[in-house]
Short mmCIF file of C-alpha atoms and ligand atoms in Angstrom, two decimals:
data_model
loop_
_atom_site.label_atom_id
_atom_site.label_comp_id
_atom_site.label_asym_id
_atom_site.label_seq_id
_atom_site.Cartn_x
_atom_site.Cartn_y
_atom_site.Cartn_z
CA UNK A 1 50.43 -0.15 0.35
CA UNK A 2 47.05 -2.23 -0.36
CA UNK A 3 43.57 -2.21 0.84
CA UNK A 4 43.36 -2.66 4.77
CA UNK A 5 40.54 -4.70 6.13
CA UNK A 6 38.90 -4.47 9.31
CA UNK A 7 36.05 -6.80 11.02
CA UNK A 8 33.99 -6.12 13.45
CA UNK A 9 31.05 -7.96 14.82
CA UNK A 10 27.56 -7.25 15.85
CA UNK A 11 24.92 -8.70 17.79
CA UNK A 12 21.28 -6.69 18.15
CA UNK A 13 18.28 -7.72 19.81
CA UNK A 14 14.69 -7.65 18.73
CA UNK A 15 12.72 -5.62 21.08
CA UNK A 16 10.33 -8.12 20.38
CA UNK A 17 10.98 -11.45 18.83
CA UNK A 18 10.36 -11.63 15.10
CA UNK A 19 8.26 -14.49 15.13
CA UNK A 20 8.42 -16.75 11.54
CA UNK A 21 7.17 -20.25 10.78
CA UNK A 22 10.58 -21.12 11.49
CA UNK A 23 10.20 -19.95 15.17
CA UNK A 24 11.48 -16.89 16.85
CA UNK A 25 14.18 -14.56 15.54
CA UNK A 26 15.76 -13.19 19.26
CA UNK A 27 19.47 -11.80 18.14
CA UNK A 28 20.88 -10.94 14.46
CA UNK A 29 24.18 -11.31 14.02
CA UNK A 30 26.65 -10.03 11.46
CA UNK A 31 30.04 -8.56 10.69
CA UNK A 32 30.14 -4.71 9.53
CA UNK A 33 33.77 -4.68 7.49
CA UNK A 34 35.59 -1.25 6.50
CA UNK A 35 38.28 -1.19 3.76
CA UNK A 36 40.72 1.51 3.15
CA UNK A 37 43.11 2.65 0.86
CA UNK A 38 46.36 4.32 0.73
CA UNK A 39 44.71 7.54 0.42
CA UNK A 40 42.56 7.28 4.16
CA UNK A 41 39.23 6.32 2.15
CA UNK A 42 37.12 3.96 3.87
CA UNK A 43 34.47 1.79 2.16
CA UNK A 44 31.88 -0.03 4.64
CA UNK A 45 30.26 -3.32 3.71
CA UNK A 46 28.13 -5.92 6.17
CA UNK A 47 27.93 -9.53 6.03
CA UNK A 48 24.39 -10.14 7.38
CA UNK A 49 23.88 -14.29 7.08
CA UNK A 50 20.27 -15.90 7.67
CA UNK A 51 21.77 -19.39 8.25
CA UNK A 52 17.93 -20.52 7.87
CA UNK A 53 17.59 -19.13 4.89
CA UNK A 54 20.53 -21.27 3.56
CA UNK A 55 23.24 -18.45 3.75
CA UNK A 56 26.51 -19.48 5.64
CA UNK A 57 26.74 -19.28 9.17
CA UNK A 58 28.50 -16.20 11.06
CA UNK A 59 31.66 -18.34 12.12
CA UNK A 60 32.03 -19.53 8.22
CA UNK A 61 31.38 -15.87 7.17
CA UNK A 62 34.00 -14.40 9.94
CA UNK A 63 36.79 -17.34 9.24
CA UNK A 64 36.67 -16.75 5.45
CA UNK A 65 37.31 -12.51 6.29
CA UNK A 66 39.90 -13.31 9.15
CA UNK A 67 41.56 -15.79 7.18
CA UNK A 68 42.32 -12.69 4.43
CA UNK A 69 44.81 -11.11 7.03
CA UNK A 70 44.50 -7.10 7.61
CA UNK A 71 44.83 -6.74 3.66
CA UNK A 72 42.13 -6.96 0.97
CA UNK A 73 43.34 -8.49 -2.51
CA UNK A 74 40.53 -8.47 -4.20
CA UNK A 75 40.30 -12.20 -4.46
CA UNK A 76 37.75 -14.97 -5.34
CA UNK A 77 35.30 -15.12 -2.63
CA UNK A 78 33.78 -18.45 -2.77
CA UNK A 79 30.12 -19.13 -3.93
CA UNK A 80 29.22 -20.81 -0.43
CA UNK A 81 29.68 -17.51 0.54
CA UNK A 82 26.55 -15.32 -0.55
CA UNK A 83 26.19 -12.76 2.26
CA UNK A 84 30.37 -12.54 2.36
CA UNK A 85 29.98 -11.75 -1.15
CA UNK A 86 27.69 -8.93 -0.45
CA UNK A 87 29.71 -7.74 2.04
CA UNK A 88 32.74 -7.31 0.27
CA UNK A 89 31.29 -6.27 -2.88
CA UNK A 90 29.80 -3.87 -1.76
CA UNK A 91 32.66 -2.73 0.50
CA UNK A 92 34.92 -2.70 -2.79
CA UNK A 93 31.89 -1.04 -4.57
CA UNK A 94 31.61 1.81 -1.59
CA UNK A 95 34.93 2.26 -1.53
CA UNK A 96 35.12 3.41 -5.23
CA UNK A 97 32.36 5.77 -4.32
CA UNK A 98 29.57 3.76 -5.75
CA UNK A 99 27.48 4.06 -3.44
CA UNK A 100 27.71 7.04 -1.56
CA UNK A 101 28.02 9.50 -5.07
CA UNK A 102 25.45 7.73 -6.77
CA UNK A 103 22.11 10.10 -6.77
CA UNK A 104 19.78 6.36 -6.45
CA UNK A 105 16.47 6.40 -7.87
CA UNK A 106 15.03 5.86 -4.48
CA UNK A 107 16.73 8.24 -1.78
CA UNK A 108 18.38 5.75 0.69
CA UNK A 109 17.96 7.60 4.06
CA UNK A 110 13.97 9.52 4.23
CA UNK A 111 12.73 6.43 1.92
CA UNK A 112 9.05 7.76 1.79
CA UNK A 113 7.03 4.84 3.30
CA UNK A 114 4.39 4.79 0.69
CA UNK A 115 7.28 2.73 -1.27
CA UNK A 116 8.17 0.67 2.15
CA UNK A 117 6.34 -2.58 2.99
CA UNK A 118 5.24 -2.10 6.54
CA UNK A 119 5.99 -5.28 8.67
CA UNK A 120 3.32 -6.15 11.12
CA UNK A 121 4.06 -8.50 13.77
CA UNK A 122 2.47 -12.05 13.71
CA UNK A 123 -0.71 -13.49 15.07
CA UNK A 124 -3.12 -11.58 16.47
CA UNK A 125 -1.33 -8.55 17.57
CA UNK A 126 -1.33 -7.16 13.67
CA UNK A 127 -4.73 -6.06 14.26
CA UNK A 128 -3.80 -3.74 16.89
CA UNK A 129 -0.21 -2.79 14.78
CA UNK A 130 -2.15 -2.03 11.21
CA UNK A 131 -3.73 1.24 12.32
CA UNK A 132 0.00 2.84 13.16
CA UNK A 133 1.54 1.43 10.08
CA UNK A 134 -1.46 3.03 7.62
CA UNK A 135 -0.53 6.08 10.62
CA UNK A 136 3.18 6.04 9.73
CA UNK A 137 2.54 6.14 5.80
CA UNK A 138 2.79 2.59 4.71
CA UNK A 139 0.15 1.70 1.46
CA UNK A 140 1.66 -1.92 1.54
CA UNK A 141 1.61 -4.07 4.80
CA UNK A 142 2.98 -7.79 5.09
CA UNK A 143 2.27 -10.63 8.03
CA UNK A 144 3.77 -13.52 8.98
CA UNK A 145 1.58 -16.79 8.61
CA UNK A 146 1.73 -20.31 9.48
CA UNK A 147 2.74 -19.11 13.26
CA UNK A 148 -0.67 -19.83 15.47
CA UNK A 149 -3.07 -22.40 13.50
CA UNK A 150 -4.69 -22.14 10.65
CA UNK A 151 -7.80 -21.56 11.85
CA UNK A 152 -7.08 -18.45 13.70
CA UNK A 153 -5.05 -16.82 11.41
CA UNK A 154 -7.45 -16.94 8.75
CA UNK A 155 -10.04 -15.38 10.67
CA UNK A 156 -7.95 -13.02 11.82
CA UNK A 157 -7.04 -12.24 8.40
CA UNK A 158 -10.79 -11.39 7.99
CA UNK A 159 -10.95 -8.99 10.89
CA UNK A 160 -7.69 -7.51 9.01
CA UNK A 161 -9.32 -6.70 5.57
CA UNK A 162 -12.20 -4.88 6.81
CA UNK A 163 -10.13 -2.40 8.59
CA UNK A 164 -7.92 -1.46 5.69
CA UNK A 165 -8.66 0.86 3.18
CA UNK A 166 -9.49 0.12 -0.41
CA UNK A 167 -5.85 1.04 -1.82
CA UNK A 168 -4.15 -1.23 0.96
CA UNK A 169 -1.82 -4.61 -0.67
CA UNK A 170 -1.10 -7.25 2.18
CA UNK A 171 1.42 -9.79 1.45
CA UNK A 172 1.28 -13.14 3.81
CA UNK A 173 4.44 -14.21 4.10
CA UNK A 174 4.42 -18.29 5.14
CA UNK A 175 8.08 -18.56 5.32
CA UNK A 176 7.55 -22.02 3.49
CA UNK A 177 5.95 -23.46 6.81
CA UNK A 178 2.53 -24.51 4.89
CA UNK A 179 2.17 -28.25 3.15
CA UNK A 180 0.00 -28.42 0.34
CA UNK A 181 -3.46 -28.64 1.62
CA UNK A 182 -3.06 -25.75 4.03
CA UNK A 183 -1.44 -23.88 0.72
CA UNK A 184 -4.49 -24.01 -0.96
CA UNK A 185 -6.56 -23.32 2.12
CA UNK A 186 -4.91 -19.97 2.43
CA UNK A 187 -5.28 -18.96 -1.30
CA UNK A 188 -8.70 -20.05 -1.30
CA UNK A 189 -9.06 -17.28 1.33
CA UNK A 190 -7.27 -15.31 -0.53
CA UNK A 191 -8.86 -15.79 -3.92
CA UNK A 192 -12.19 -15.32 -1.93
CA UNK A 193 -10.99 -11.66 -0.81
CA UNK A 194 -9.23 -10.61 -4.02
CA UNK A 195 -12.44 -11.16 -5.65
CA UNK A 196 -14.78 -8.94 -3.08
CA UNK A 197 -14.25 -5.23 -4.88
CA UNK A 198 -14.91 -3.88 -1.35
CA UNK A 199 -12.14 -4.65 -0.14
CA UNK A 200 -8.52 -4.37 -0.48
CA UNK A 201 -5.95 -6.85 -1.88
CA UNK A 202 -3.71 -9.27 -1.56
CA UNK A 203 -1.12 -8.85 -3.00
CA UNK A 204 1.16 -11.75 -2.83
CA UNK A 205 1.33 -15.30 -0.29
CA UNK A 206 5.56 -15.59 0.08
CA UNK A 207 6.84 -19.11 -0.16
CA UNK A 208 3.96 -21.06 1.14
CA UNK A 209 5.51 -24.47 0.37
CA UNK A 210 9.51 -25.98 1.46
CA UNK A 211 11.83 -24.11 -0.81
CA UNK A 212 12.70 -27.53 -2.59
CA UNK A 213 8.65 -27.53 -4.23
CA UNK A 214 9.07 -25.49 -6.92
CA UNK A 215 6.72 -27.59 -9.33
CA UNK A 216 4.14 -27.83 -6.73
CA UNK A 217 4.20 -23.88 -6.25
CA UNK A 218 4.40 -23.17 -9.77
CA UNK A 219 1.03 -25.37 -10.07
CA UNK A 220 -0.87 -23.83 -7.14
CA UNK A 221 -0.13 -19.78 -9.11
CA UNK A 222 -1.90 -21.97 -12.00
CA UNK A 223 -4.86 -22.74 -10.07
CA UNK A 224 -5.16 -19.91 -7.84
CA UNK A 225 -5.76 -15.44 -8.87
CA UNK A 226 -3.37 -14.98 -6.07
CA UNK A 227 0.08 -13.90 -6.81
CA UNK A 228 2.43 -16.36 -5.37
CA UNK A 229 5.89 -15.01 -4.56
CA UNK A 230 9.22 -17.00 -3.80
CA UNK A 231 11.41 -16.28 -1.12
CA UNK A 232 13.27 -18.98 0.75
CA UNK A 233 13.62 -20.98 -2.73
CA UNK A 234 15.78 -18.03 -4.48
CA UNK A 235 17.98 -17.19 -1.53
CA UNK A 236 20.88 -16.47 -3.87
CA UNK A 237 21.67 -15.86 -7.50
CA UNK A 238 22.14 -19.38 -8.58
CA UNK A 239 18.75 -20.27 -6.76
CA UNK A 240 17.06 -17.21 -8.80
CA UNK A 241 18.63 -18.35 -11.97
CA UNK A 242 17.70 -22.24 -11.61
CA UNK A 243 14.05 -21.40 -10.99
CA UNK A 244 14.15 -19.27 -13.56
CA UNK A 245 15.40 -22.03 -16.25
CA UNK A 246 12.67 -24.16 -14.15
CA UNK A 247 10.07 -22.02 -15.47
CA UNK A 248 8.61 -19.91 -12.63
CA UNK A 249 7.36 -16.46 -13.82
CA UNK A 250 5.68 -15.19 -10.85
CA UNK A 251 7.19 -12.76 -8.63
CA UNK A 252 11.11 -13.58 -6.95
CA UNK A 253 11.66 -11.90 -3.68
CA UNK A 254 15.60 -10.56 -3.46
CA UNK A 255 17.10 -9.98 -0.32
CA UNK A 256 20.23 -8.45 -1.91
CA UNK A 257 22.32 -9.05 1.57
CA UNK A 258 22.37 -12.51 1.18
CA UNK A 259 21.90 -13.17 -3.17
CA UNK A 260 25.37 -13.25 -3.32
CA UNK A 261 27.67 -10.83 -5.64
CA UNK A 262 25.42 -7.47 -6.46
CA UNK A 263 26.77 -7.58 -9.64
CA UNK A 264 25.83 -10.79 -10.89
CA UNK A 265 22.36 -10.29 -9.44
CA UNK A 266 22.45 -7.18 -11.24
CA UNK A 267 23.47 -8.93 -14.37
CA UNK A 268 20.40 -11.77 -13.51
CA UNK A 269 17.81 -9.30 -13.65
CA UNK A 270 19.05 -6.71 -16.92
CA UNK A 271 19.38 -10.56 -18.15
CA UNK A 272 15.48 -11.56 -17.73
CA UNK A 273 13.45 -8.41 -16.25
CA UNK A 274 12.24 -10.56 -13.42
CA UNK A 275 9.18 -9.59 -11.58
CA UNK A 276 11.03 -8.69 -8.36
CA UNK A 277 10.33 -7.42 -4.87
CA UNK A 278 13.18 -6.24 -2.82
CA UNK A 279 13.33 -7.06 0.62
CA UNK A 280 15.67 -6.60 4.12
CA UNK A 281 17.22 -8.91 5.60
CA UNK A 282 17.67 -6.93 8.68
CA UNK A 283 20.47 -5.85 8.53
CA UNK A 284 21.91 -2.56 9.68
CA UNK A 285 22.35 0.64 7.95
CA UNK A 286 26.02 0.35 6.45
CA UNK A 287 24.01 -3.36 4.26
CA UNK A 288 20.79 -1.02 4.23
CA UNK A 289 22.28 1.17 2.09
CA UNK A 290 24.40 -1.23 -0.44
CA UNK A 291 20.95 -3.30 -0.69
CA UNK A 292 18.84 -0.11 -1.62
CA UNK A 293 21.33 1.01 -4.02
CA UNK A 294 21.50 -2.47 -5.65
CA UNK A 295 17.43 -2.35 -5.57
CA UNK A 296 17.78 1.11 -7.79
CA UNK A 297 19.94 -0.36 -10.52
CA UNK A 298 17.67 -3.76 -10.77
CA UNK A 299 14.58 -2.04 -11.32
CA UNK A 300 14.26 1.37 -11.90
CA UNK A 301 10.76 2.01 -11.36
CA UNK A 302 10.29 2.27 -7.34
CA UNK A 303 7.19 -0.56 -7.76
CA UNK A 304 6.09 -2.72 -6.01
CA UNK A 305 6.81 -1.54 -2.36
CA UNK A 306 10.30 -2.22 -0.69
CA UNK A 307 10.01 -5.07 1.70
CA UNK A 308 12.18 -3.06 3.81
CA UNK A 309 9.90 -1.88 6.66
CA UNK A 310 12.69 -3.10 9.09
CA UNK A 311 13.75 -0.36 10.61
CA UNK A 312 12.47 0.14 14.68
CA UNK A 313 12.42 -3.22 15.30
CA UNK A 314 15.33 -3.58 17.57
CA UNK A 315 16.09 -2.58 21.18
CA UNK A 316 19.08 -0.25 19.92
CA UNK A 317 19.21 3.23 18.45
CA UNK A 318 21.76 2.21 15.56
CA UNK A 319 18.64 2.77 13.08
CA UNK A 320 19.53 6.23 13.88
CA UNK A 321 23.15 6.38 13.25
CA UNK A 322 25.08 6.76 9.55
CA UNK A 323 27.25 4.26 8.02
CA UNK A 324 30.41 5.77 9.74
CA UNK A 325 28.74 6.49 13.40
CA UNK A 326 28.10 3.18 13.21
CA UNK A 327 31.31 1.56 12.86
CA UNK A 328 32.85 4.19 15.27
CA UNK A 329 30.04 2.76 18.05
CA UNK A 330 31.55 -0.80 17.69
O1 OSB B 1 10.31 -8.47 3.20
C1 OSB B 1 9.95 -7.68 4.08
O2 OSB B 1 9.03 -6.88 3.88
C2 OSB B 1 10.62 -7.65 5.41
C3 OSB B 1 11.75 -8.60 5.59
C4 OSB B 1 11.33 -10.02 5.84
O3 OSB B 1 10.17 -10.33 5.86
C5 OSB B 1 12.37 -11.00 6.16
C6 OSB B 1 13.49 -10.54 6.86
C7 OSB B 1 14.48 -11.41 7.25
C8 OSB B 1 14.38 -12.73 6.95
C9 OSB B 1 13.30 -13.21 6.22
C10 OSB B 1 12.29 -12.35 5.81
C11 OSB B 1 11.23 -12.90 4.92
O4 OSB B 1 10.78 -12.26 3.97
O5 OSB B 1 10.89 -14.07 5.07
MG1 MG B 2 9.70 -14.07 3.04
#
């Protein structure tokens, strides 16, 4: 007898939107998938797709996994595929005890948040949000930009910095919703913060141009002290490795759930040493845990903070269940 497959499929609200340049973010989808063996050992893996982010959409990701029948042969899933790829992978790689018996560098479950980005909501309503993150443990906070106008959310960025304290990093994250001029308004802001030793830092603005401007982003971390990190323009492996041929240096945000196969992202970063932050896509605690573990074997050293401050933000209590409570509750 083979490996049995089983699907099942998800849908979670936000309790509040997550609001994003590209709009609001009201229900994640996804497909939590459990192989077992002969033996009555189970593997869990998730397929968590961000069709906006360029991953495939749920009904491609849910055909390709139907369409292998109730048995898993280990096949050729196709590169179109990145967060199926995860998924199984890391299935296969959970089922061969990979995951669970491996002691990771960064514990998966009590994850200390002095190593966890906090997320603060957009707009205005970070002010009131940044106090209970610093509260909950967080060192490194990140907001959405490019949601209200420019204006605004540069003075409100103002009114941010004064209330954090000096070891604070804040990453603006513009979800590639900026054009140029507005690119270089922000790091001008930036710039004129990172360069007041009163305050604290910025540590990074995330994809502030269309993820097709690679030459215009490379030129703005040229002209600007401001870290720029990509996001939206290295989606997958093959995006992280044809930006790196491109040139770009600066920092590559990986959201392991949808790069593709974990082991030739793995592979990508032994490969170049990347500067890399890791980062949730929200999904749930069975791709949680795969993504961590693939976080621990790309780089070692628990720096900079996880972008994986996800956790609370839906209307469910699943954040509180394991792996296998999890699938039972579907
Ligand atoms: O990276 C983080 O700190 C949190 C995760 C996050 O921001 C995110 C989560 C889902 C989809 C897109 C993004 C993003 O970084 O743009
Ligand atoms: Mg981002």
């Amino acid at each position: 007898m083979g490996i049995e497959l089983a699907i099942r499929l998800y849908r979670r609200r936000f309790a509040q939107p997550l609001h994003t340049a590209h709009g609001p973010w009201v229900w994640r989808e996804g497909l939590l998938l459990r192989l077992r063996d002969s033996l009555g050992q189970v593997g869990y893996g998730e397929v968590a797709p961000i069709p906006w982010f360029g991953s495939e959409s749920m009904a491609e990701a849910l055909a390709f996994c139907q369409a292998q029948g109730d048995e898993w042969r280990c096949g050729e899933i196709p590169a179109a595929l990145p967060a199926t790829q995860f998924g199984l992978e890391s299935a296969q790689a959970d089922l061969a005890g990979q995951i669970a018996r491996q002691k990771p560098a960064i514990p998966t479950d009590s994850l200390a948040n002095a190593a966890i980005c906090g997320l603060l909501p957009a707009g205005e309503t970070a002010l009131s949000v940044a106090p209970q993150r610093l509260a909950q443990g967080h060192q490194t906070l990140k907001w959405k930009i490019g949601v209200a106008s420019i204006a605004d959310e540069i003075r409100w960025l103002d009114q941010l910095m004064v209330n954090l304290p000096m070891n604070t990093r804040l990453r603006l994250d513009a979800n590639g919703g900026l054009n140029l001029a507005q690119a270089e308004q922000w790091l001008v802001a930036c710039d004129r913060i990172n360069t007041n030793s009163q305050l604290a830092t910025v540590e990074h603005l995330e994809q502030p141009l269309p993820p097709d401007q690679l030459a215009a982003m490379t030129a703005l971390g040229e002209r600007y002290q401001t870290a720029i990190a990509l996001d939206e323009s290295v989606a997958t492996v093959a995006q992280l490795e044809k930006c790196w041929q491109q040139g770009w240096r600066g920092v590559f945000v990986v959201k392991p759930a949808i790069a593709g196969s974990p082991q030739q992202l793995e592979a990508f970063c032994q490969r170049h040493r990347p500067r890399l932050v890791f980062s949730s896509a929200f999904e749930t605690a069975i791709g949680r845990r795969a993504a961590l573990a693939i976080a621990a074997r790309c780089s070692p050293a628990p720096e900079p903070a996880l972008g994986f401050g996800t956790q609370g933000w839906f209307a469910d209590d699943w954040d509180t269940l394991t792996p296998a409570e999890l699938w039972d509750r579907l």
